Every structure is written in C-alpha cells, then in structure tokens.
C-alpha cells in the first residue's frame, strides 16, 4: 500500500507485532499457527511484503482480536482510494437511497469477484497486488447492501452490458448474471435494463451515481477515465435527477429485466 494508506498499514504492522509478542509467540511459532513461514511473518511485519487479507484473518483468529486487523486493513484500503473518490465513498456509506446508471459495465456494488477482477485487470499498468487490493476494496463496499437497514439501491444498465462476452468470457458473464438475479431477491435491490433497440438516449453521455442522505439531500458522482467528480450543487443535482428519471422511464420493469437476464444465461448455457 502506498501514499495515504501507508500510515494505516504501518499501524497494522505495529499492532500485529505488539499482539504477537504480548501473546509470547516468536515469528516462527506464530507462523506455524497461521500456516505461514516465520520468514513470511517477518516480511509482512517489516513491510517487505504487502499486507495479506487471508493472513490477517488467520492472525485475528489466533490472537483473538475480534477481527481488529482485518478491520484496520479495510481502513487502509479506504485510505488508499484516490482523494477524489473518498467523498463519494462517504456519501455512499451513509446513503438511504442509491441510484446508479451504467451504460458499459455491471455496477460495482453488484459485481462478482471474478467480474470485478477481470474489469480491473483491463488496466495493464496495475500490479497483481494492486489489482487484488482494488478487488477486495470493491467487494468490501458491497457490504452496505447486506447490512441491517440497508439503503434502497436501484441500478439501470444498457442491455449491451449483459451481452458483452467475447471468447473466454461467457462463463464469467453467466456467473455474473446468475448473481444479479439472486441479488434482486432482496427487496431493497432493483436493476432495470434499457433494451438494445432503444437507440440514442440521454444516458449515453456517461455513467453517474446518486446518493440521498438521511437529511433528504442528494449528492451526485460522475467518474471519468482519469478521475471523478462529486457534485452537490442544486442545479447539477437537479440535472442528474432529471436525467435519471428519463433513463429509468425508458428501461424495462424489474420483472422484465429479470426475464431478459435469464434469457441471456439460457442462450449461453
């Protein structure tokens, strides 16, 4: 982990060393219990290797921390997010309603691990460790949909998003579509599909998200190739809300969308 995430990562390593030594275990003894070599434990504690989620989960069990180390890792991953993305993460986490329009990809909150990894790996500039960090950070965001009293989440995607499956990708997409259908069994989650024969529509200008907080106010988010933008001005938010309504009105119903997803899966299996 780099940049703003480094202080939190250093704190995790310090806590790990403190907990291990307090428990009276050498690195070799501790390594045997968590199924890692002593040299690997040393490398992780010294920052010579990136923090490993599986290792920290096992460390939490052995040291009976109540999940402290994995929780700190989640904080580190959030700190490692680009500064322009953090305001949206805060808005998303505290939202009572979420709206998402995606003309090119499955929304991040509904992605499977394999789909998320495949999408993130499209950036050849990322190391394997960075890819995995981003995958885990994306999956952690999804926990807000299964927490007690979750926000209402409504997504709209273009039909072409479901049918984008070149050679070697169909199995991944079948898994993703099955996951989508299962996700829609939750009453607070909805997904609607804009049919491919709709033609031109206002949503083709790009994806965007909206979050409504407990105070009733809306915040918008638009992501681009390089960065993203959080908007909370009255005029900008009103424009996004109006565009959301136009896009949503042109999409299939929840039931029709589920039937279409099942139809696509059947055609590929």
Coordinates of C-alpha atoms in Angstrom, one line a residue:
X1 CA 0.0 0.0 0.0
X2 CA 1.2 3.4 -0.9
X3 CA 0.5 7.1 -0.4
X4 CA -2.2 8.0 2.2
X5 CA -2.7 4.3 3.0
X6 CA 0.9 3.9 4.4
X7 CA 0.3 5.3 7.9
X8 CA -2.7 2.9 8.4
X9 CA -0.7 0.0 7.0
X10 CA 2.2 0.8 9.3
X11 CA -0.2 0.8 12.3
X12 CA -1.5 -2.7 11.3
X13 CA 2.1 -4.0 11.3
X14 CA 2.8 -2.4 14.6
X15 CA -0.4 -3.9 16.1
X16 CA 0.4 -7.3 14.7
X17 CA 3.9 -7.2 16.3
X18 CA 2.5 -6.0 19.6
X19 CA -0.2 -8.6 19.7
X20 CA 2.1 -11.4 18.7
X21 CA 4.8 -10.5 21.3
X22 CA 2.2 -9.9 24.0
X23 CA 1.0 -13.5 23.3
X24 CA 4.6 -14.7 23.9
X25 CA 5.0 -16.1 20.4
X26 CA 8.1 -15.9 18.1
X27 CA 7.6 -15.3 14.4
X28 CA 8.2 -19.0 13.8
X29 CA 5.7 -20.1 16.5
X30 CA 3.1 -17.6 15.2
X31 CA 3.8 -18.6 11.6
X32 CA 3.0 -22.3 12.3
X33 CA -0.4 -21.3 13.8
X34 CA -1.4 -19.1 10.8
X35 CA 0.2 -21.5 8.2
X36 CA 2.9 -19.1 7.1
X37 CA 6.6 -19.4 7.4
X38 CA 8.5 -17.4 10.0
X39 CA 10.3 -15.5 7.3
X40 CA 7.0 -14.6 5.7
X41 CA 5.7 -13.3 9.0
X42 CA 8.9 -11.2 9.3
X43 CA 8.5 -9.8 5.8
X44 CA 4.9 -8.8 6.5
X45 CA 5.7 -7.2 9.8
X46 CA 8.6 -5.2 8.3
X47 CA 6.6 -4.1 5.3
X48 CA 8.7 -6.0 2.8
X49 CA 5.6 -7.7 1.5
X50 CA 2.1 -6.2 1.1
X51 CA -0.5 -7.0 3.8
X52 CA -2.4 -10.2 3.1
X53 CA -6.1 -10.4 3.9
X54 CA -6.0 -14.1 4.5
X55 CA -3.0 -13.8 6.7
X56 CA -4.7 -11.1 8.8
X57 CA -7.9 -13.1 9.1
X58 CA -6.0 -16.0 10.5
X59 CA -4.0 -13.7 12.7
X60 CA -7.2 -12.3 14.1
X61 CA -8.4 -15.9 14.9
X62 CA -5.1 -16.9 16.6
X63 CA -4.7 -13.7 18.5
X64 CA -8.5 -13.5 19.3
X65 CA -8.7 -9.8 18.3
X66 CA -12.3 -9.8 17.3
X67 CA -11.5 -9.0 13.7
X68 CA -9.4 -5.9 14.5
X69 CA -6.6 -6.5 12.0
X70 CA -9.0 -7.1 9.1
X71 CA -11.0 -4.1 10.1
X72 CA -7.8 -2.0 10.1
X73 CA -7.0 -3.3 6.6
X74 CA -10.3 -2.1 5.4
X75 CA -9.5 1.4 6.7
X76 CA -6.1 1.2 5.0
X77 CA -7.8 0.2 1.7
X78 CA -10.1 3.2 2.0
X79 CA -7.2 5.5 2.7
X80 CA -5.6 4.1 -0.4
X81 CA -8.5 5.2 -2.6
X82 CA -7.9 8.3 -4.7
X83 CA -8.7 11.5 -2.9
X84 CA -11.4 12.4 -5.5
X85 CA -13.2 9.1 -4.7
X86 CA -13.4 9.4 -0.9
X87 CA -16.2 12.0 -0.7
X88 CA -18.4 9.6 -2.8
X89 CA -17.5 6.6 -0.6
X90 CA -18.6 8.7 2.5
X91 CA -21.9 9.6 0.7
X92 CA -22.5 6.1 -0.4
X93 CA -21.9 4.6 3.0
X94 CA -24.4 7.0 4.7
X95 CA -27.0 7.0 2.0
X96 CA -30.6 5.9 2.5
X97 CA -31.2 5.7 -1.3
X98 CA -28.7 5.0 -4.1
X99 CA -29.2 5.3 -7.8
X100 CA -26.7 4.1 -10.4
X101 CA -26.7 4.3 -14.2
X102 CA -24.1 2.3 -16.1
X103 CA -24.1 2.1 -19.9
X104 CA -20.9 0.0 -20.1
X105 CA -20.4 -2.2 -17.0
X106 CA -22.2 -4.0 -14.3
X107 CA -22.4 -1.6 -11.3
X108 CA -19.6 -2.1 -8.8
X109 CA -22.0 -2.9 -5.9
X110 CA -23.4 -5.8 -7.9
X111 CA -20.2 -7.3 -9.4
X112 CA -19.0 -10.8 -8.6
X113 CA -15.4 -11.1 -7.5
X114 CA -14.4 -12.7 -10.9
X115 CA -16.1 -10.0 -12.9
X116 CA -14.5 -7.2 -10.8
X117 CA -11.1 -8.8 -11.1
X118 CA -11.5 -9.1 -14.9
X119 CA -12.6 -5.5 -15.3
X120 CA -9.8 -4.1 -13.0
X121 CA -7.2 -6.3 -14.8
X122 CA -8.0 -4.5 -18.1
X123 CA -5.6 -1.8 -16.8
X124 CA -2.2 -3.3 -17.7
X125 CA -0.4 -0.7 -15.6
X126 CA -1.6 -2.2 -12.4
X127 CA 0.5 -4.8 -10.5
X128 CA -1.1 -8.1 -9.4
X129 CA -1.1 -6.8 -5.8
X130 CA -2.8 -3.6 -6.7
X131 CA -5.4 -5.5 -8.7
X132 CA -6.2 -7.7 -5.7
X133 CA -6.3 -4.6 -3.4
X134 CA -8.8 -2.9 -5.6
X135 CA -10.9 -6.1 -6.0
X136 CA -11.1 -6.5 -2.2
X137 CA -11.9 -2.8 -1.7
X138 CA -14.8 -3.1 -4.2
X139 CA -16.2 -6.2 -2.6
X140 CA -16.0 -4.5 0.8
X141 CA -18.2 -1.7 -0.5
X142 CA -20.9 -4.2 -1.3
X143 CA -21.3 -5.0 2.4
X144 CA -23.6 -1.9 2.7
X145 CA -26.3 -3.8 0.7
X146 CA -26.4 -6.7 3.3
X147 CA -26.0 -4.7 6.5
X148 CA -29.0 -4.2 8.8
X149 CA -31.3 -1.5 7.5
X150 CA -29.6 -1.2 4.1
X151 CA -30.2 1.6 1.6
X152 CA -32.6 1.2 -1.3
X153 CA -30.4 0.6 -4.4
X154 CA -31.7 1.0 -7.9
X155 CA -29.5 0.5 -10.9
X156 CA -30.1 0.8 -14.7
X157 CA -27.8 -0.7 -17.3
X158 CA -27.8 -1.0 -21.1
X159 CA -28.7 -4.4 -22.4
X160 CA -25.3 -4.5 -24.2
X161 CA -23.7 -4.7 -20.8
X162 CA -25.3 -8.1 -20.3
X163 CA -24.3 -9.3 -23.8
X164 CA -20.7 -8.2 -23.7
X165 CA -19.0 -11.6 -23.7
X166 CA -16.2 -12.3 -26.1
X167 CA -14.3 -15.6 -26.3
X168 CA -13.4 -17.0 -22.9
X169 CA -15.7 -14.5 -21.1
X170 CA -19.1 -16.2 -21.3
X171 CA -18.6 -18.4 -18.3
X172 CA -17.7 -15.3 -16.2
X173 CA -20.8 -13.5 -17.6
X174 CA -23.1 -16.4 -16.8
X175 CA -21.8 -16.4 -13.2
X176 CA -22.3 -12.6 -13.1
X177 CA -25.9 -12.7 -14.4
X178 CA -26.9 -15.5 -12.1
X179 CA -25.5 -13.4 -9.3
X180 CA -27.6 -10.4 -10.5
X181 CA -30.8 -12.4 -10.5
X182 CA -30.0 -13.7 -7.0
X183 CA -29.3 -10.1 -5.8
X184 CA -32.7 -9.0 -7.0
X185 CA -34.3 -11.4 -4.5
X186 CA -33.5 -8.7 -1.9
X187 CA -36.5 -6.3 -1.8
X188 CA -34.2 -3.2 -1.5
X189 CA -32.2 -4.0 -4.6
X190 CA -33.6 -3.3 -8.1
X191 CA -32.0 -3.5 -11.6
X192 CA -33.6 -2.3 -14.8
X193 CA -32.4 -2.8 -18.4
X194 CA -32.5 -0.3 -21.2
X195 CA -33.3 -2.5 -24.3
X196 CA -30.7 -2.6 -27.0
X197 CA -33.3 -1.4 -29.6
X198 CA -33.9 1.9 -27.6
X199 CA -31.4 3.7 -29.8
X200 CA -30.0 7.0 -28.7
X201 CA -30.8 8.3 -25.2
X202 CA -29.6 10.8 -22.8
X203 CA -27.7 8.2 -20.7
X204 CA -25.2 7.6 -23.4
X205 CA -23.4 10.7 -22.3
X206 CA -21.9 8.6 -19.5
X207 CA -22.4 6.8 -16.2
X208 CA -23.4 8.5 -13.0
X209 CA -24.5 7.8 -9.4
X210 CA -26.8 9.5 -7.0
X211 CA -27.0 9.2 -3.2
X212 CA -29.7 10.5 -0.9
X213 CA -28.7 11.0 2.7
X214 CA -30.7 10.8 5.9
X215 CA -31.3 14.5 5.7
X216 CA -33.0 14.1 2.3
X217 CA -30.3 15.8 0.3
X218 CA -28.9 14.3 -2.9
X219 CA -25.2 14.0 -4.0
X220 CA -24.1 13.0 -7.4
X221 CA -21.0 11.3 -8.7
X222 CA -19.6 11.1 -12.2
X223 CA -16.5 9.0 -13.0
X224 CA -14.2 9.6 -16.0
X225 CA -11.1 7.8 -17.4
X226 CA -8.7 9.6 -15.1
X227 CA -10.7 10.7 -12.1
X228 CA -14.2 11.5 -10.9
X229 CA -16.3 14.4 -9.7
X230 CA -18.7 14.6 -6.8
X231 CA -21.5 17.3 -7.3
X232 CA -23.8 18.6 -4.6
X233 CA -24.9 22.0 -6.2
X234 CA -28.6 22.3 -6.5
X235 CA -28.6 22.8 -10.3
X236 CA -26.2 20.0 -11.0
X237 CA -28.0 17.5 -8.8
X238 CA -31.4 18.5 -10.3
X239 CA -29.9 17.9 -13.8
X240 CA -28.8 14.4 -12.8
X241 CA -32.1 13.6 -11.1
X242 CA -34.0 14.7 -14.3
X243 CA -31.7 12.5 -16.4
X244 CA -32.1 9.6 -14.1
X245 CA -35.9 9.8 -14.5
X246 CA -35.6 9.9 -18.3
X247 CA -33.3 6.9 -18.3
X248 CA -35.4 4.9 -15.8
X249 CA -38.6 5.6 -17.7
X250 CA -37.1 4.0 -20.8
X251 CA -36.0 0.9 -19.1
X252 CA -37.7 -2.4 -18.6
X253 CA -39.6 -3.3 -15.4
X254 CA -37.9 -5.3 -12.7
X255 CA -39.7 -8.5 -13.8
X256 CA -39.0 -7.9 -17.5
X257 CA -35.3 -7.3 -16.7
X258 CA -35.0 -10.5 -14.7
X259 CA -36.6 -12.5 -17.5
X260 CA -34.2 -10.9 -20.0
X261 CA -31.2 -11.8 -17.8
X262 CA -32.4 -15.4 -17.5
X263 CA -32.9 -15.5 -21.3
X264 CA -29.3 -14.4 -21.9
X265 CA -28.0 -17.0 -19.5
X266 CA -30.0 -19.7 -21.2
X267 CA -28.7 -18.7 -24.6
X268 CA -25.1 -19.2 -23.3
X269 CA -25.6 -22.5 -21.4

